[in-house]
Amino acid sequence: QVQLVESGGGLVQAGGSLRLSCAASGRTFGRYAMGWFRQAPGKEREFVAAISWSGGSTLLADTVKGRFTISRDNAKNTGNLQMNSLKPEDTAVYYCAAGFRYGWATPRRDYEYDYWGQGTQVTVSS
C-alpha cells in the first residue's frame, strides 16, 4: 500500500505563489511517476503536471506552463509543485498521484496512476 498526502494549499491573491508538497509513504519500493491533477467545482478533473521517477522528464499542461514547476526528491519520497503567478482560474482541489506502471514516463491520464492523495484546496482571489 502507498499513501500520498498533499500539503501547502491555501488562500492567496492573484499573482501570488504557493508550493504544494506530496509526501509518499508505505510500500514505495519501486520507481513511480508522480503527477498532479486538479478539479474545480462542477468541472472535470484535469491534468496539471507530471514528472518521471528520475526527474529527467517533466510535462506541464499548457494552462500552467511557464508558471508552475514540478520537482521531486526521491530520497525523501516527496514531490513538489511550485505555483507562481497564480490566477483565479487556478482555484481547485489539487491532487497528487503515483504511477508505478509508468515510472519512466510522464503520464497525463488519471487511469495511468495507481495511488492518489486526498487533495488540498487552492483558492486564488481576484
PDB file of C-alpha atoms in Angstrom:
ATOM      1  CA  GLN A   1       0.000   0.000   0.000  1.00  0.00           C
ATOM      2  CA  VAL A   2       1.078   3.536  -0.745  1.00  0.00           C
ATOM      3  CA  GLN A   3      -0.238   6.628   0.937  1.00  0.00           C
ATOM      4  CA  LEU A   4       0.048  10.099  -0.516  1.00  0.00           C
ATOM      5  CA  VAL A   5      -0.584  13.266   1.450  1.00  0.00           C
ATOM      6  CA  GLU A   6      -0.720  16.708  -0.104  1.00  0.00           C
ATOM      7  CA  SER A   7       0.001  19.864   1.812  1.00  0.00           C
ATOM      8  CA  GLY A   8       0.625  23.522   1.180  1.00  0.00           C
ATOM      9  CA  GLY A   9      -2.726  24.593  -0.153  1.00  0.00           C
ATOM     10  CA  GLY A  10      -4.411  27.745   0.984  1.00  0.00           C
ATOM     11  CA  LEU A  11      -5.787  31.124   0.030  1.00  0.00           C
ATOM     12  CA  VAL A  12      -3.656  33.537  -1.966  1.00  0.00           C
ATOM     13  CA  GLN A  13      -4.218  36.644  -4.025  1.00  0.00           C
ATOM     14  CA  ALA A  14      -3.874  36.645  -7.782  1.00  0.00           C
ATOM     15  CA  GLY A  15      -0.251  36.923  -8.749  1.00  0.00           C
ATOM     16  CA  GLY A  16       0.904  35.186  -5.611  1.00  0.00           C
ATOM     17  CA  SER A  17       2.643  31.873  -5.141  1.00  0.00           C
ATOM     18  CA  LEU A  18       2.081  28.592  -3.378  1.00  0.00           C
ATOM     19  CA  ARG A  19       4.205  25.495  -3.049  1.00  0.00           C
ATOM     20  CA  LEU A  20       2.372  22.207  -2.807  1.00  0.00           C
ATOM     21  CA  SER A  21       4.054  19.125  -1.421  1.00  0.00           C
ATOM     22  CA  CYS A  22       3.213  15.460  -1.773  1.00  0.00           C
ATOM     23  CA  ALA A  23       4.585  13.010   0.759  1.00  0.00           C
ATOM     24  CA  ALA A  24       4.552   9.328  -0.145  1.00  0.00           C
ATOM     25  CA  SER A  25       4.772   6.556   2.400  1.00  0.00           C
ATOM     26  CA  GLY A  26       4.153   2.850   2.686  1.00  0.00           C
ATOM     27  CA  ARG A  27       5.401   0.377   0.111  1.00  0.00           C
ATOM     28  CA  THR A  28       7.219   2.885  -2.046  1.00  0.00           C
ATOM     29  CA  PHE A  29       9.923   0.477  -3.145  1.00  0.00           C
ATOM     30  CA  GLY A  30       9.540   0.757  -6.889  1.00  0.00           C
ATOM     31  CA  ARG A  31      10.007   3.546  -9.346  1.00  0.00           C
ATOM     32  CA  TYR A  32       6.958   5.688  -9.897  1.00  0.00           C
ATOM     33  CA  ALA A  33       5.982   8.715 -11.841  1.00  0.00           C
ATOM     34  CA  MET A  34       4.325  11.496  -9.907  1.00  0.00           C
ATOM     35  CA  GLY A  35       1.544  13.616 -11.275  1.00  0.00           C
ATOM     36  CA  TRP A  36      -0.621  16.499 -10.214  1.00  0.00           C
ATOM     37  CA  PHE A  37      -4.258  16.954 -11.141  1.00  0.00           C
ATOM     38  CA  ARG A  38      -6.843  19.495 -10.140  1.00  0.00           C
ATOM     39  CA  GLN A  39     -10.596  19.700 -10.042  1.00  0.00           C
ATOM     40  CA  ALA A  40     -12.736  22.791  -9.707  1.00  0.00           C
ATOM     41  CA  PRO A  41     -16.385  22.610  -8.644  1.00  0.00           C
ATOM     42  CA  GLY A  42     -18.578  21.455 -11.499  1.00  0.00           C
ATOM     43  CA  LYS A  43     -15.627  20.708 -13.748  1.00  0.00           C
ATOM     44  CA  GLU A  44     -13.786  17.592 -14.814  1.00  0.00           C
ATOM     45  CA  ARG A  45     -10.551  16.648 -13.163  1.00  0.00           C
ATOM     46  CA  GLU A  46      -7.720  17.904 -15.329  1.00  0.00           C
ATOM     47  CA  PHE A  47      -4.066  17.140 -15.707  1.00  0.00           C
ATOM     48  CA  VAL A  48      -1.637  19.718 -14.376  1.00  0.00           C
ATOM     49  CA  ALA A  49       1.874  18.282 -14.358  1.00  0.00           C
ATOM     50  CA  ALA A  50       3.878  15.081 -14.228  1.00  0.00           C
ATOM     51  CA  ILE A  51       7.452  14.072 -13.553  1.00  0.00           C
ATOM     52  CA  SER A  52       9.277  10.827 -14.205  1.00  0.00           C
ATOM     53  CA  TRP A  53      10.998   8.862 -11.459  1.00  0.00           C
ATOM     54  CA  SER A  54      14.420  10.208 -12.340  1.00  0.00           C
ATOM     55  CA  GLY A  55      13.143  13.728 -12.721  1.00  0.00           C
ATOM     56  CA  GLY A  56      14.617  13.785 -16.189  1.00  0.00           C
ATOM     57  CA  SER A  57      11.272  14.291 -17.867  1.00  0.00           C
ATOM     58  CA  THR A  58       8.552  16.726 -16.932  1.00  0.00           C
ATOM     59  CA  LEU A  59       5.291  17.634 -18.552  1.00  0.00           C
ATOM     60  CA  LEU A  60       3.105  20.618 -17.795  1.00  0.00           C
ATOM     61  CA  ALA A  61      -0.330  21.432 -19.070  1.00  0.00           C
ATOM     62  CA  ASP A  62      -0.443  24.401 -21.409  1.00  0.00           C
ATOM     63  CA  THR A  63      -2.566  26.304 -18.926  1.00  0.00           C
ATOM     64  CA  VAL A  64       0.203  26.294 -16.324  1.00  0.00           C
ATOM     65  CA  LYS A  65       3.324  26.150 -18.456  1.00  0.00           C
ATOM     66  CA  GLY A  66       5.702  28.934 -17.575  1.00  0.00           C
ATOM     67  CA  ARG A  67       4.064  29.464 -14.195  1.00  0.00           C
ATOM     68  CA  PHE A  68       4.269  26.095 -12.455  1.00  0.00           C
ATOM     69  CA  THR A  69       7.300  23.919 -11.818  1.00  0.00           C
ATOM     70  CA  ILE A  70       7.217  20.276 -10.805  1.00  0.00           C
ATOM     71  CA  SER A  71      10.044  18.587  -8.916  1.00  0.00           C
ATOM     72  CA  ARG A  72      10.723  15.642  -6.652  1.00  0.00           C
ATOM     73  CA  ASP A  73      13.142  14.373  -4.043  1.00  0.00           C
ATOM     74  CA  ASN A  74      13.195  10.598  -4.115  1.00  0.00           C
ATOM     75  CA  ALA A  75      15.413  10.329  -1.043  1.00  0.00           C
ATOM     76  CA  LYS A  76      12.570  11.896   0.906  1.00  0.00           C
ATOM     77  CA  ASN A  77       9.770  10.352  -1.147  1.00  0.00           C
ATOM     78  CA  THR A  78       8.327  13.766  -1.761  1.00  0.00           C
ATOM     79  CA  GLY A  79       7.186  15.750  -4.722  1.00  0.00           C
ATOM     80  CA  ASN A  80       6.548  19.440  -5.109  1.00  0.00           C
ATOM     81  CA  LEU A  81       4.535  21.706  -7.303  1.00  0.00           C
ATOM     82  CA  GLN A  82       5.695  25.301  -7.249  1.00  0.00           C
ATOM     83  CA  MET A  83       2.907  27.569  -8.419  1.00  0.00           C
ATOM     84  CA  ASN A  84       3.728  31.144  -9.345  1.00  0.00           C
ATOM     85  CA  SER A  85       1.699  33.943 -10.882  1.00  0.00           C
ATOM     86  CA  LEU A  86      -1.477  32.314  -9.682  1.00  0.00           C
ATOM     87  CA  LYS A  87      -4.756  33.190 -11.338  1.00  0.00           C
ATOM     88  CA  PRO A  88      -8.317  32.866 -10.070  1.00  0.00           C
ATOM     89  CA  GLU A  89      -8.874  30.103 -12.624  1.00  0.00           C
ATOM     90  CA  ASP A  90      -6.243  28.053 -10.806  1.00  0.00           C
ATOM     91  CA  THR A  91      -8.687  27.670  -7.928  1.00  0.00           C
ATOM     92  CA  ALA A  92      -9.325  23.964  -7.419  1.00  0.00           C
ATOM     93  CA  VAL A  93      -8.636  20.967  -5.266  1.00  0.00           C
ATOM     94  CA  TYR A  94      -5.193  19.705  -6.186  1.00  0.00           C
ATOM     95  CA  TYR A  95      -4.353  16.012  -6.067  1.00  0.00           C
ATOM     96  CA  CYS A  96      -1.042  14.255  -6.345  1.00  0.00           C
ATOM     97  CA  ALA A  97      -0.798  10.750  -7.735  1.00  0.00           C
ATOM     98  CA  ALA A  98       1.777   7.992  -8.091  1.00  0.00           C
ATOM     99  CA  GLY A  99       2.047   5.815 -11.178  1.00  0.00           C
ATOM    100  CA  PHE A 100       4.108   2.692 -10.636  1.00  0.00           C
ATOM    101  CA  ARG A 101       3.475   1.365 -14.124  1.00  0.00           C
ATOM    102  CA  TYR A 102       4.956   4.406 -15.805  1.00  0.00           C
ATOM    103  CA  GLY A 103       7.921   5.402 -13.709  1.00  0.00           C
ATOM    104  CA  TRP A 104       9.930   6.183 -16.809  1.00  0.00           C
ATOM    105  CA  ALA A 105       7.274   8.433 -18.273  1.00  0.00           C
ATOM    106  CA  THR A 106       5.144  11.478 -17.544  1.00  0.00           C
ATOM    107  CA  PRO A 107       1.584  10.159 -17.631  1.00  0.00           C
ATOM    108  CA  ARG A 108      -1.240  12.615 -18.159  1.00  0.00           C
ATOM    109  CA  ARG A 109      -4.266  10.348 -17.851  1.00  0.00           C
ATOM    110  CA  ASP A 110      -5.755   9.579 -14.476  1.00  0.00           C
ATOM    111  CA  TYR A 111      -6.069   5.861 -15.220  1.00  0.00           C
ATOM    112  CA  GLU A 112      -2.308   5.668 -15.612  1.00  0.00           C
ATOM    113  CA  TYR A 113      -1.869   6.354 -11.900  1.00  0.00           C
ATOM    114  CA  ASP A 114      -2.247   3.872  -9.078  1.00  0.00           C
ATOM    115  CA  TYR A 115      -2.492   5.890  -5.882  1.00  0.00           C
ATOM    116  CA  TRP A 116      -3.977   9.243  -5.044  1.00  0.00           C
ATOM    117  CA  GLY A 117      -3.797  11.728  -2.233  1.00  0.00           C
ATOM    118  CA  GLN A 118      -6.795  13.249  -0.526  1.00  0.00           C
ATOM    119  CA  GLY A 119      -6.381  16.615  -2.191  1.00  0.00           C
ATOM    120  CA  THR A 120      -5.576  20.079  -0.946  1.00  0.00           C
ATOM    121  CA  GLN A 121      -7.611  23.194  -1.619  1.00  0.00           C
ATOM    122  CA  VAL A 122      -6.057  26.073  -3.514  1.00  0.00           C
ATOM    123  CA  THR A 123      -8.060  29.270  -3.693  1.00  0.00           C
ATOM    124  CA  VAL A 124      -6.867  32.297  -5.637  1.00  0.00           C
ATOM    125  CA  SER A 125      -8.728  35.535  -5.044  1.00  0.00           C
ATOM    126  CA  SER A 126      -9.005  38.393  -7.507  1.00  0.00           C
TER     127      SER A 126
END
